[in-house]
Amino acid sequence: MVYDFDEIIDRRNTASSKWDNVGARVGNPDALPMWVADTDFRCPQPVVDAVIKRAEHPIYGYPFVTDDFKTATVNWVEKRHGWKMDPEWLVFATGIVPVFNTMIQALSQEGDRIIISRPVYHPFGFAIDDNHREISDNSLVYENGRYTIDFDDLQRRAEDPRAKLMIISNPHNPVGRAWTEEELTRMSKICADNGVVVICDEIHSDLMLYGHKHIPMGMLGDEKMRNNIITCYAPSKIFNCAGLRGSAVVVPNPELRKLLNQRFKMNRSIQQNIFAVSALVAAYTQCEDYVDQLLPYLEKNVDFLRTYLKEKMPKIKLVEPEATYLMWLDCTELGISGDELANFIIQDCKVAVSRGDGFGQEGKNFIRLNIGCPTAVLKQGLDQIYQQYQKRFS
Ligand SMILES: Cc1ncc(COP(=O)(O)O)c(C=O)c1O
């Protein structure tokens, strides 16, 4: 089927966090929403059909998780990313955020340290704070417009006896890196050698740009390394169905799997909604054509953004993305940061971006712009920024 990603769909008054809660969450109800990580594209038709089919049955009693979510996920990941997983390793989850919160509780004590690499998806830090653990920040290195990992620092942090877990975003939100096999193997080995369990969040793995290949961390290295990794997948980002709350956790190590299942049971956090599994199965079994059309559209949006910035707002630099629709924009040359930068973009330009320092202080000179929208909407957002930029920075 052919998808029209230029279609403008009015999302207001649909209880959309991005559109209807922008005032409360970003601080300006009149700003154009380009923040939280969902897209403004319609879901693939097979997912819509699966939801409608189930909705048409008039009884919405308690569902249970049927095993077809395992086969669908296993086949998808093998076909798209080349990792052959055993269906036994899979556990259903109502989202990825609950998984890392749950594993923090299961594998660490209050006061223990959890390693993350900032700037990074802010709920990693929230989960650590909320559970009264300490953040051990293996800050990414930013040089010549590109982010890399400081392995010496990681080694020191992993050797700390209080370090129990590392949470990795692969590919990385917000800096857009698709970690290479070498980088992933080194991270995995350092963690496995020091008894630091890895949660590898691969929720953005289907959103690879410009021919970059996603490498599942869980397939690399020796058995000790592979048994030390918990990998998270979901159809929610690529197929824009985050509201359905269906995802899959891959835990090859039976001990860790048991712990995850026990905690889920203890917290009663496995009660999925009636649509979650059928939507996941439809997405992973019938919607490759959507991915094949979406990725070139996103690349076109990135190209548009890059050219626009170069031609009209050269003081804002695009950090070249290798994956995701979340663009990380370096605003250092504007000479404003933190609150002042956020106020400029969100209040003066009326564009609701995610502020960079929300991902850690490392991001104070940056903003994150969600380009998962029709090109016309992206242009509107950029035009709004340009109007104010001209007045203040030209
Ligand atoms: C890296 C990352 N992990 C997890 C999530 C959200 O996970 P979920 O909605 O499945 O809890 C997001 C959403 O933006 C994300 O970017």
mmCIF file of C-alpha atoms and ligand atoms in Angstrom:
data_model
loop_
_atom_site.group_PDB
_atom_site.id
_atom_site.type_symbol
_atom_site.label_atom_id
_atom_site.label_comp_id
_atom_site.label_asym_id
_atom_site.label_seq_id
_atom_site.Cartn_x
_atom_site.Cartn_y
_atom_site.Cartn_z
ATOM 1 C CA MET A 1 0.000 0.000 0.000
ATOM 2 C CA VAL A 2 1.125 3.553 -0.716
ATOM 3 C CA TYR A 3 1.292 5.968 2.227
ATOM 4 C CA ASP A 4 0.988 9.719 1.914
ATOM 5 C CA PHE A 5 3.215 11.168 4.618
ATOM 6 C CA ASP A 6 2.428 14.690 3.385
ATOM 7 C CA GLU A 7 -1.114 14.265 4.676
ATOM 8 C CA ILE A 8 -1.893 16.736 7.475
ATOM 9 C CA ILE A 9 -3.941 15.018 10.159
ATOM 10 C CA ASP A 10 -5.454 17.191 12.868
ATOM 11 C CA ARG A 11 -4.473 15.594 16.169
ATOM 12 C CA ARG A 12 -5.940 18.213 18.461
ATOM 13 C CA ASN A 13 -8.621 16.997 20.871
ATOM 14 C CA THR A 14 -7.527 13.370 20.593
ATOM 15 C CA ALA A 15 -5.909 13.340 24.056
ATOM 16 C CA SER A 16 -2.562 13.478 22.285
ATOM 17 C CA SER A 17 0.238 14.310 24.679
ATOM 18 C CA LYS A 18 2.193 15.997 21.892
ATOM 19 C CA TRP A 19 -0.659 18.244 20.709
ATOM 20 C CA ASP A 20 -3.120 18.583 23.582
ATOM 21 C CA ASN A 21 -0.705 18.704 26.501
ATOM 22 C CA VAL A 22 1.941 20.931 24.975
ATOM 23 C CA GLY A 23 1.116 23.826 27.299
ATOM 24 C CA ALA A 24 1.533 21.796 30.469
ATOM 25 C CA ARG A 25 4.557 19.851 29.266
ATOM 26 C CA VAL A 26 6.508 22.359 27.214
ATOM 27 C CA GLY A 27 5.235 25.638 28.613
ATOM 28 C CA ASN A 28 3.459 27.254 25.685
ATOM 29 C CA PRO A 29 0.019 26.019 24.569
ATOM 30 C CA ASP A 30 0.342 28.000 21.313
ATOM 31 C CA ALA A 31 3.638 26.491 20.247
ATOM 32 C CA LEU A 32 3.864 24.116 17.280
ATOM 33 C CA PRO A 33 4.434 20.632 18.768
ATOM 34 C CA MET A 34 7.793 19.203 17.646
ATOM 35 C CA TRP A 35 8.802 17.589 20.910
ATOM 36 C CA VAL A 36 7.759 14.172 22.307
ATOM 37 C CA ALA A 37 8.814 11.163 20.233
ATOM 38 C CA ASP A 38 5.755 10.278 18.266
ATOM 39 C CA THR A 39 5.134 11.180 14.652
ATOM 40 C CA ASP A 40 2.244 12.958 12.985
ATOM 41 C CA PHE A 41 1.934 10.184 10.393
ATOM 42 C CA ARG A 42 -0.976 7.781 10.312
ATOM 43 C CA CYS A 43 -0.339 4.268 11.567
ATOM 44 C CA PRO A 44 0.076 1.535 8.956
ATOM 45 C CA GLN A 45 -3.306 0.308 7.777
ATOM 46 C CA PRO A 46 -2.887 -3.294 9.037
ATOM 47 C CA VAL A 47 -2.408 -1.921 12.570
ATOM 48 C CA VAL A 48 -5.506 0.252 12.265
ATOM 49 C CA ASP A 49 -7.431 -2.761 10.901
ATOM 50 C CA ALA A 50 -6.289 -4.960 13.799
ATOM 51 C CA VAL A 51 -7.450 -2.391 16.345
ATOM 52 C CA ILE A 52 -10.799 -1.874 14.621
ATOM 53 C CA LYS A 53 -11.366 -5.605 14.310
ATOM 54 C CA ARG A 54 -10.836 -6.115 18.014
ATOM 55 C CA ALA A 55 -12.825 -2.998 18.921
ATOM 56 C CA GLU A 56 -15.787 -4.294 16.967
ATOM 57 C CA HIS A 57 -16.080 -7.244 19.327
ATOM 58 C CA PRO A 58 -18.269 -5.711 22.032
ATOM 59 C CA ILE A 59 -16.632 -7.194 25.117
ATOM 60 C CA TYR A 60 -13.459 -5.684 26.514
ATOM 61 C CA GLY A 61 -12.738 -8.020 29.412
ATOM 62 C CA TYR A 62 -9.283 -9.029 30.698
ATOM 63 C CA PRO A 63 -6.996 -10.177 27.916
ATOM 64 C CA PHE A 64 -3.929 -12.397 28.196
ATOM 65 C CA VAL A 65 -0.715 -12.209 26.229
ATOM 66 C CA THR A 66 -0.799 -14.716 23.401
ATOM 67 C CA ASP A 67 2.479 -16.254 22.247
ATOM 68 C CA ASP A 68 2.148 -14.871 18.715
ATOM 69 C CA PHE A 69 3.838 -11.658 19.918
ATOM 70 C CA LYS A 70 7.014 -13.759 20.324
ATOM 71 C CA THR A 71 7.012 -15.257 16.823
ATOM 72 C CA ALA A 72 6.174 -11.902 15.247
ATOM 73 C CA THR A 73 9.000 -10.105 17.095
ATOM 74 C CA VAL A 74 11.557 -12.881 16.542
ATOM 75 C CA ASN A 75 10.866 -12.983 12.802
ATOM 76 C CA TRP A 76 10.927 -9.184 12.486
ATOM 77 C CA VAL A 77 14.238 -8.759 14.290
ATOM 78 C CA GLU A 78 15.838 -11.610 12.334
ATOM 79 C CA LYS A 79 14.643 -10.265 8.995
ATOM 80 C CA ARG A 80 15.406 -6.586 9.619
ATOM 81 C CA HIS A 81 18.497 -6.809 11.835
ATOM 82 C CA GLY A 82 19.901 -10.316 11.425
ATOM 83 C CA TRP A 83 19.647 -11.509 15.031
ATOM 84 C CA LYS A 84 18.097 -14.953 15.455
ATOM 85 C CA MET A 85 16.526 -15.009 18.895
ATOM 86 C CA ASP A 86 14.942 -17.909 20.725
ATOM 87 C CA PRO A 87 11.218 -17.149 21.335
ATOM 88 C CA GLU A 88 11.741 -18.451 24.885
ATOM 89 C CA TRP A 89 13.828 -15.368 25.669
ATOM 90 C CA LEU A 90 10.952 -12.952 25.091
ATOM 91 C CA VAL A 91 8.804 -11.264 27.716
ATOM 92 C CA PHE A 92 5.886 -8.987 26.895
ATOM 93 C CA ALA A 93 5.986 -5.482 28.370
ATOM 94 C CA THR A 94 3.562 -2.594 28.321
ATOM 95 C CA GLY A 95 6.382 -0.251 27.377
ATOM 96 C CA ILE A 96 10.127 0.112 27.597
ATOM 97 C CA VAL A 97 10.187 2.664 30.412
ATOM 98 C CA PRO A 98 8.543 0.145 32.788
ATOM 99 C CA VAL A 99 11.258 -2.379 31.850
ATOM 100 C CA PHE A 100 14.232 -0.322 32.932
ATOM 101 C CA ASN A 101 12.436 0.871 36.065
ATOM 102 C CA THR A 102 11.617 -2.729 36.938
ATOM 103 C CA MET A 103 15.138 -4.003 36.298
ATOM 104 C CA ILE A 104 16.636 -1.217 38.403
ATOM 105 C CA GLN A 105 14.448 -2.425 41.273
ATOM 106 C CA ALA A 106 15.292 -6.072 40.647
ATOM 107 C CA LEU A 107 19.064 -5.752 40.253
ATOM 108 C CA SER A 108 20.172 -2.933 42.520
ATOM 109 C CA GLN A 109 19.722 -1.439 45.960
ATOM 110 C CA GLU A 110 19.184 2.139 47.057
ATOM 111 C CA GLY A 111 22.461 4.025 46.708
ATOM 112 C CA ASP A 112 23.828 1.756 43.955
ATOM 113 C CA ARG A 113 25.033 3.326 40.750
ATOM 114 C CA ILE A 114 23.572 2.991 37.277
ATOM 115 C CA ILE A 115 25.651 4.049 34.279
ATOM 116 C CA ILE A 116 24.119 6.117 31.483
ATOM 117 C CA SER A 117 25.730 8.203 28.737
ATOM 118 C CA ARG A 118 24.365 11.714 28.688
ATOM 119 C CA PRO A 119 22.974 13.547 26.881
ATOM 120 C CA VAL A 120 20.436 10.743 26.801
ATOM 121 C CA TYR A 121 16.689 10.031 26.874
ATOM 122 C CA HIS A 122 15.690 11.682 30.146
ATOM 123 C CA PRO A 123 13.558 8.852 31.632
ATOM 124 C CA PHE A 124 16.800 6.861 32.091
ATOM 125 C CA GLY A 125 17.822 9.459 34.685
ATOM 126 C CA PHE A 126 14.299 9.782 36.107
ATOM 127 C CA ALA A 127 14.169 6.020 36.692
ATOM 128 C CA ILE A 128 17.476 6.128 38.564
ATOM 129 C CA ASP A 129 16.457 9.145 40.669
ATOM 130 C CA ASP A 130 12.943 7.888 41.371
ATOM 131 C CA ASN A 131 14.338 4.595 42.634
ATOM 132 C CA HIS A 132 16.929 6.388 44.814
ATOM 133 C CA ARG A 133 19.917 5.038 42.919
ATOM 134 C CA GLU A 134 22.806 7.237 41.769
ATOM 135 C CA ILE A 135 23.467 8.284 38.202
ATOM 136 C CA SER A 136 26.966 7.435 37.008
ATOM 137 C CA ASP A 137 27.305 9.625 33.931
ATOM 138 C CA ASN A 138 29.660 8.308 31.263
ATOM 139 C CA SER A 139 29.192 11.535 29.281
ATOM 140 C CA LEU A 140 29.457 11.189 25.541
ATOM 141 C CA VAL A 141 32.367 12.970 23.882
ATOM 142 C CA TYR A 142 31.360 15.667 21.374
ATOM 143 C CA GLU A 143 34.060 16.511 18.850
ATOM 144 C CA ASN A 144 33.788 17.941 15.348
ATOM 145 C CA GLY A 145 30.019 17.584 15.370
ATOM 146 C CA ARG A 146 30.067 13.891 16.251
ATOM 147 C CA TYR A 147 29.475 11.933 19.443
ATOM 148 C CA THR A 148 31.593 9.031 20.649
ATOM 149 C CA ILE A 149 32.073 7.036 23.827
ATOM 150 C CA ASP A 150 34.766 7.679 26.408
ATOM 151 C CA PHE A 151 35.804 4.062 27.004
ATOM 152 C CA ASP A 152 38.424 4.831 29.664
ATOM 153 C CA ASP A 153 35.804 6.636 31.702
ATOM 154 C CA LEU A 154 33.353 3.789 31.131
ATOM 155 C CA GLN A 155 35.941 1.265 32.309
ATOM 156 C CA ARG A 156 36.475 3.230 35.556
ATOM 157 C CA ARG A 157 32.749 3.568 36.152
ATOM 158 C CA ALA A 158 32.093 -0.125 35.502
ATOM 159 C CA GLU A 159 34.881 -1.130 37.920
ATOM 160 C CA ASP A 160 33.121 0.765 40.718
ATOM 161 C CA PRO A 161 31.650 -2.001 42.935
ATOM 162 C CA ARG A 162 28.506 0.093 43.392
ATOM 163 C CA ALA A 163 27.795 0.101 39.628
ATOM 164 C CA LYS A 164 25.132 -2.528 38.943
ATOM 165 C CA LEU A 165 23.571 -1.646 35.616
ATOM 166 C CA MET A 166 24.175 0.289 32.440
ATOM 167 C CA ILE A 167 21.294 1.574 30.287
ATOM 168 C CA ILE A 168 22.174 2.171 26.642
ATOM 169 C CA SER A 169 20.154 3.813 23.892
ATOM 170 C CA ASN A 170 20.971 2.045 20.596
ATOM 171 C CA PRO A 171 20.578 3.918 18.318
ATOM 172 C CA HIS A 172 20.995 6.882 20.589
ATOM 173 C CA ASN A 173 18.239 9.340 21.454
ATOM 174 C CA PRO A 174 18.896 12.302 21.179
ATOM 175 C CA VAL A 175 22.312 12.408 19.452
ATOM 176 C CA GLY A 176 21.303 10.086 16.607
ATOM 177 C CA ARG A 177 24.341 7.802 16.691
ATOM 178 C CA ALA A 178 23.942 4.247 15.430
ATOM 179 C CA TRP A 179 26.624 2.580 17.537
ATOM 180 C CA THR A 180 29.042 0.474 15.521
ATOM 181 C CA GLU A 181 29.788 -3.190 16.116
ATOM 182 C CA GLU A 182 33.132 -2.220 17.599
ATOM 183 C CA GLU A 183 31.651 0.334 19.986
ATOM 184 C CA LEU A 184 28.882 -2.020 21.093
ATOM 185 C CA THR A 185 31.277 -4.911 21.606
ATOM 186 C CA ARG A 186 33.615 -2.794 23.741
ATOM 187 C CA MET A 187 30.742 -1.494 25.888
ATOM 188 C CA SER A 188 29.348 -4.988 26.283
ATOM 189 C CA LYS A 189 32.709 -6.496 27.241
ATOM 190 C CA ILE A 190 33.530 -3.808 29.799
ATOM 191 C CA CYS A 191 30.134 -4.336 31.445
ATOM 192 C CA ALA A 192 30.262 -8.151 31.371
ATOM 193 C CA ASP A 193 33.829 -8.212 32.781
ATOM 194 C CA ASN A 194 32.721 -6.059 35.705
ATOM 195 C CA GLY A 195 29.349 -7.656 36.496
ATOM 196 C CA VAL A 196 27.373 -4.640 35.267
ATOM 197 C CA VAL A 197 24.164 -5.847 33.615
ATOM 198 C CA VAL A 198 23.248 -4.021 30.388
ATOM 199 C CA ILE A 199 19.796 -2.873 29.382
ATOM 200 C CA CYS A 200 20.021 -2.064 25.704
ATOM 201 C CA ASP A 201 17.041 0.022 24.635
ATOM 202 C CA GLU A 202 16.629 -0.574 20.887
ATOM 203 C CA ILE A 203 13.222 1.080 20.530
ATOM 204 C CA HIS A 204 14.491 3.278 17.657
ATOM 205 C CA SER A 205 16.243 0.425 15.841
ATOM 206 C CA ASP A 206 13.923 0.399 12.836
ATOM 207 C CA LEU A 207 14.518 4.085 12.152
ATOM 208 C CA MET A 208 17.914 3.826 10.465
ATOM 209 C CA LEU A 209 18.853 6.598 8.059
ATOM 210 C CA TYR A 210 21.132 6.902 5.038
ATOM 211 C CA GLY A 211 22.003 3.204 4.865
ATOM 212 C CA HIS A 212 23.237 2.897 8.440
ATOM 213 C CA LYS A 213 22.669 -0.571 9.788
ATOM 214 C CA HIS A 214 21.231 -1.344 13.175
ATOM 215 C CA ILE A 215 23.358 -3.804 15.127
ATOM 216 C CA PRO A 216 21.607 -5.572 17.994
ATOM 217 C CA MET A 217 23.995 -5.497 20.928
ATOM 218 C CA GLY A 218 22.622 -8.802 22.188
ATOM 219 C CA MET A 219 24.048 -10.771 19.256
ATOM 220 C CA LEU A 220 27.649 -9.683 19.782
ATOM 221 C CA GLY A 221 30.536 -11.243 21.653
ATOM 222 C CA ASP A 222 30.772 -14.436 23.674
ATOM 223 C CA GLU A 223 28.112 -16.167 25.736
ATOM 224 C CA LYS A 224 29.040 -14.319 28.915
ATOM 225 C CA MET A 225 28.476 -11.011 27.151
ATOM 226 C CA ARG A 226 25.248 -12.111 25.465
ATOM 227 C CA ASN A 227 23.872 -13.421 28.754
ATOM 228 C CA ASN A 228 24.517 -10.061 30.367
ATOM 229 C CA ILE A 229 22.210 -8.073 28.067
ATOM 230 C CA ILE A 230 18.510 -7.304 28.236
ATOM 231 C CA THR A 231 17.284 -5.860 24.921
ATOM 232 C CA CYS A 232 14.102 -3.859 24.440
ATOM 233 C CA TYR A 233 12.117 -3.700 21.192
ATOM 234 C CA ALA A 234 8.787 -2.132 20.277
ATOM 235 C CA PRO A 235 6.838 -1.273 17.149
ATOM 236 C CA SER A 236 5.825 2.009 18.767
ATOM 237 C CA LYS A 237 8.339 4.452 17.250
ATOM 238 C CA ILE A 238 8.538 3.215 13.689
ATOM 239 C CA PHE A 239 4.809 2.518 13.342
ATOM 240 C CA ASN A 240 3.623 5.409 15.540
ATOM 241 C CA CYS A 241 1.580 3.321 17.936
ATOM 242 C CA ALA A 242 3.092 4.224 21.330
ATOM 243 C CA GLY A 243 -0.410 4.648 22.767
ATOM 244 C CA LEU A 244 -1.124 0.939 22.321
ATOM 245 C CA ARG A 245 1.591 -0.019 24.834
ATOM 246 C CA GLY A 246 2.912 -3.241 23.301
ATOM 247 C CA SER A 247 6.617 -4.082 23.437
ATOM 248 C CA ALA A 248 8.978 -7.002 23.800
ATOM 249 C CA VAL A 249 11.948 -7.582 26.091
ATOM 250 C CA VAL A 250 14.611 -10.075 25.102
ATOM 251 C CA VAL A 251 16.322 -11.774 28.042
ATOM 252 C CA PRO A 252 18.500 -14.739 27.011
ATOM 253 C CA ASN A 253 19.733 -15.265 30.588
ATOM 254 C CA PRO A 254 17.124 -17.405 32.425
ATOM 255 C CA GLU A 255 18.054 -15.939 35.839
ATOM 256 C CA LEU A 256 17.517 -12.381 34.658
ATOM 257 C CA ARG A 257 14.314 -13.405 32.877
ATOM 258 C CA LYS A 258 12.996 -14.931 36.063
ATOM 259 C CA LEU A 259 13.768 -11.746 37.968
ATOM 260 C CA LEU A 260 12.009 -9.597 35.380
ATOM 261 C CA ASN A 261 8.934 -11.836 35.368
ATOM 262 C CA GLN A 262 8.815 -11.912 39.173
ATOM 263 C CA ARG A 263 8.986 -8.134 39.437
ATOM 264 C CA PHE A 264 6.398 -7.623 36.724
ATOM 265 C CA LYS A 265 4.105 -9.981 38.608
ATOM 266 C CA MET A 266 4.827 -8.319 41.932
ATOM 267 C CA ASN A 267 4.069 -4.856 40.551
ATOM 268 C CA ARG A 268 1.097 -6.104 38.533
ATOM 269 C CA SER A 269 2.656 -4.366 35.553
ATOM 270 C CA ILE A 270 1.760 -6.944 32.932
ATOM 271 C CA GLN A 271 -1.884 -6.003 32.468
ATOM 272 C CA GLN A 272 -1.837 -4.996 28.820
ATOM 273 C CA ASN A 273 -4.764 -3.458 26.981
ATOM 274 C CA ILE A 274 -6.897 -5.533 24.663
ATOM 275 C CA PHE A 275 -5.327 -4.082 21.491
ATOM 276 C CA ALA A 276 -1.638 -4.253 22.336
ATOM 277 C CA VAL A 277 -0.733 -7.744 21.167
ATOM 278 C CA SER A 278 -2.798 -7.837 17.991
ATOM 279 C CA ALA A 279 -1.430 -4.428 16.992
ATOM 280 C CA LEU A 280 2.162 -5.549 17.642
ATOM 281 C CA VAL A 281 1.618 -8.701 15.595
ATOM 282 C CA ALA A 282 0.043 -6.784 12.706
ATOM 283 C CA ALA A 283 2.883 -4.246 12.767
ATOM 284 C CA TYR A 284 5.665 -6.818 12.781
ATOM 285 C CA THR A 285 4.091 -9.170 10.246
ATOM 286 C CA GLN A 286 2.376 -6.944 7.668
ATOM 287 C CA CYS A 287 3.962 -3.511 7.590
ATOM 288 C CA GLU A 288 7.423 -3.654 6.025
ATOM 289 C CA ASP A 289 6.161 -1.565 3.119
ATOM 290 C CA TYR A 290 5.469 1.258 5.586
ATOM 291 C CA VAL A 291 9.090 1.256 6.771
ATOM 292 C CA ASP A 292 10.363 1.193 3.208
ATOM 293 C CA GLN A 293 8.381 4.342 2.440
ATOM 294 C CA LEU A 294 8.819 6.146 5.752
ATOM 295 C CA LEU A 295 12.618 6.057 5.920
ATOM 296 C CA PRO A 296 13.165 7.876 2.588
ATOM 297 C CA TYR A 297 10.543 10.429 3.642
ATOM 298 C CA LEU A 298 12.385 11.073 6.891
ATOM 299 C CA GLU A 299 15.684 11.378 5.007
ATOM 300 C CA LYS A 300 14.014 13.941 2.768
ATOM 301 C CA ASN A 301 12.994 15.891 5.877
ATOM 302 C CA VAL A 302 16.527 15.717 7.262
ATOM 303 C CA ASP A 303 17.880 16.959 3.904
ATOM 304 C CA PHE A 304 15.365 19.803 3.984
ATOM 305 C CA LEU A 305 16.357 20.724 7.537
ATOM 306 C CA ARG A 306 20.089 20.588 6.785
ATOM 307 C CA THR A 307 19.761 22.839 3.728
ATOM 308 C CA TYR A 308 17.440 25.253 5.528
ATOM 309 C CA LEU A 309 19.862 25.660 8.423
ATOM 310 C CA LYS A 310 22.903 26.067 6.177
ATOM 311 C CA GLU A 311 21.218 28.650 3.972
ATOM 312 C CA LYS A 312 19.238 30.642 6.506
ATOM 313 C CA MET A 313 20.360 29.904 10.058
ATOM 314 C CA PRO A 314 24.041 28.902 9.871
ATOM 315 C CA LYS A 315 24.529 29.502 13.598
ATOM 316 C CA ILE A 316 22.339 26.467 14.289
ATOM 317 C CA LYS A 317 24.149 23.258 13.344
ATOM 318 C CA LEU A 318 22.606 19.896 12.630
ATOM 319 C CA VAL A 319 24.364 17.017 14.371
ATOM 320 C CA GLU A 320 24.276 14.569 11.464
ATOM 321 C CA PRO A 321 21.770 11.838 12.361
ATOM 322 C CA GLU A 322 22.449 8.198 11.604
ATOM 323 C CA ALA A 323 19.037 7.160 12.935
ATOM 324 C CA THR A 324 15.711 8.368 14.450
ATOM 325 C CA TYR A 325 13.486 11.320 13.591
ATOM 326 C CA LEU A 326 14.779 13.275 16.579
ATOM 327 C CA MET A 327 17.212 15.913 15.396
ATOM 328 C CA TRP A 328 19.864 17.251 17.751
ATOM 329 C CA LEU A 329 20.625 20.856 16.938
ATOM 330 C CA ASP A 330 23.764 22.545 18.218
ATOM 331 C CA CYS A 331 22.930 26.163 19.076
ATOM 332 C CA THR A 332 26.290 27.039 20.686
ATOM 333 C CA GLU A 333 26.943 29.811 18.179
ATOM 334 C CA LEU A 334 23.763 31.614 19.174
ATOM 335 C CA GLY A 335 25.513 32.406 22.447
ATOM 336 C CA ILE A 336 22.480 31.536 24.557
ATOM 337 C CA SER A 337 21.809 28.325 26.442
ATOM 338 C CA GLY A 338 19.579 26.651 29.027
ATOM 339 C CA ASP A 339 16.505 28.741 29.946
ATOM 340 C CA GLU A 340 17.389 31.533 27.546
ATOM 341 C CA LEU A 341 17.672 29.175 24.585
ATOM 342 C CA ALA A 342 14.478 27.354 25.559
ATOM 343 C CA ASN A 343 12.600 30.639 25.957
ATOM 344 C CA PHE A 344 13.785 31.856 22.594
ATOM 345 C CA ILE A 345 12.608 28.753 20.723
ATOM 346 C CA ILE A 346 9.505 27.879 22.736
ATOM 347 C CA GLN A 347 8.163 31.336 23.680
ATOM 348 C CA ASP A 348 9.519 33.717 21.022
ATOM 349 C CA CYS A 349 9.488 31.358 18.014
ATOM 350 C CA LYS A 350 6.502 29.381 19.335
ATOM 351 C CA VAL A 351 8.000 26.027 18.434
ATOM 352 C CA ALA A 352 7.635 23.338 21.096
ATOM 353 C CA VAL A 353 10.969 21.507 20.985
ATOM 354 C CA SER A 354 12.544 19.421 23.742
ATOM 355 C CA ARG A 355 15.110 21.492 25.579
ATOM 356 C CA GLY A 356 18.588 20.054 25.346
ATOM 357 C CA ASP A 357 19.421 20.329 29.023
ATOM 358 C CA GLY A 358 16.487 18.016 29.737
ATOM 359 C CA PHE A 359 18.816 15.231 28.506
ATOM 360 C CA GLY A 360 21.561 16.271 30.926
ATOM 361 C CA GLN A 361 23.616 19.434 31.394
ATOM 362 C CA GLU A 362 25.736 18.305 28.418
ATOM 363 C CA GLY A 363 22.762 19.379 26.275
ATOM 364 C CA LYS A 364 22.420 22.938 27.501
ATOM 365 C CA ASN A 365 23.449 24.459 24.149
ATOM 366 C CA PHE A 366 21.165 22.160 22.161
ATOM 367 C CA ILE A 367 17.542 21.600 21.276
ATOM 368 C CA ARG A 368 15.898 18.389 20.068
ATOM 369 C CA LEU A 369 13.569 18.826 17.123
ATOM 370 C CA ASN A 370 11.133 16.078 16.122
ATOM 371 C CA ILE A 371 10.918 15.971 12.318
ATOM 372 C CA GLY A 372 8.460 13.052 12.219
ATOM 373 C CA CYS A 373 5.879 15.244 10.524
ATOM 374 C CA PRO A 374 4.824 16.333 7.043
ATOM 375 C CA THR A 375 7.522 18.453 5.372
ATOM 376 C CA ALA A 376 5.074 21.374 5.298
ATOM 377 C CA VAL A 377 4.832 21.300 9.100
ATOM 378 C CA LEU A 378 8.612 21.081 9.414
ATOM 379 C CA LYS A 379 8.889 24.109 7.122
ATOM 380 C CA GLN A 380 6.365 25.992 9.228
ATOM 381 C CA GLY A 381 8.378 25.333 12.391
ATOM 382 C CA LEU A 382 11.628 26.379 10.723
ATOM 383 C CA ASP A 383 10.023 29.520 9.265
ATOM 384 C CA GLN A 384 8.838 30.487 12.744
ATOM 385 C CA ILE A 385 12.355 30.079 14.118
ATOM 386 C CA TYR A 386 13.862 31.941 11.165
ATOM 387 C CA GLN A 387 11.600 34.986 11.667
ATOM 388 C CA GLN A 388 12.942 35.505 15.187
ATOM 389 C CA TYR A 389 16.497 34.416 14.303
ATOM 390 C CA GLN A 390 16.716 37.158 11.688
ATOM 391 C CA LYS A 391 15.761 39.784 14.256
ATOM 392 C CA ARG A 392 18.167 38.578 16.907
ATOM 393 C CA PHE A 393 21.090 36.737 15.350
ATOM 394 C CA SER A 394 21.615 37.922 11.776
HETATM 395 C C1 LIG B 1 15.101 5.663 23.942
HETATM 396 C C2 LIG B 1 13.644 5.542 24.304
HETATM 397 N N1 LIG B 1 13.235 4.544 25.089
HETATM 398 C C3 LIG B 1 11.945 4.394 25.447
HETATM 399 C C4 LIG B 1 10.977 5.283 25.001
HETATM 400 C C5 LIG B 1 9.552 5.130 25.416
HETATM 401 O O1 LIG B 1 9.235 3.843 25.727
HETATM 402 P P1 LIG B 1 7.753 3.358 26.062
HETATM 403 O O2 LIG B 1 6.789 4.357 25.498
HETATM 404 O O3 LIG B 1 7.679 2.036 25.404
HETATM 405 O O4 LIG B 1 7.688 3.245 27.549
HETATM 406 C C6 LIG B 1 11.360 6.330 24.169
HETATM 407 C C7 LIG B 1 10.364 7.313 23.717
HETATM 408 O O5 LIG B 1 10.679 8.369 23.292
HETATM 409 C C8 LIG B 1 12.727 6.469 23.806
HETATM 410 O O6 LIG B 1 13.124 7.450 23.014
#
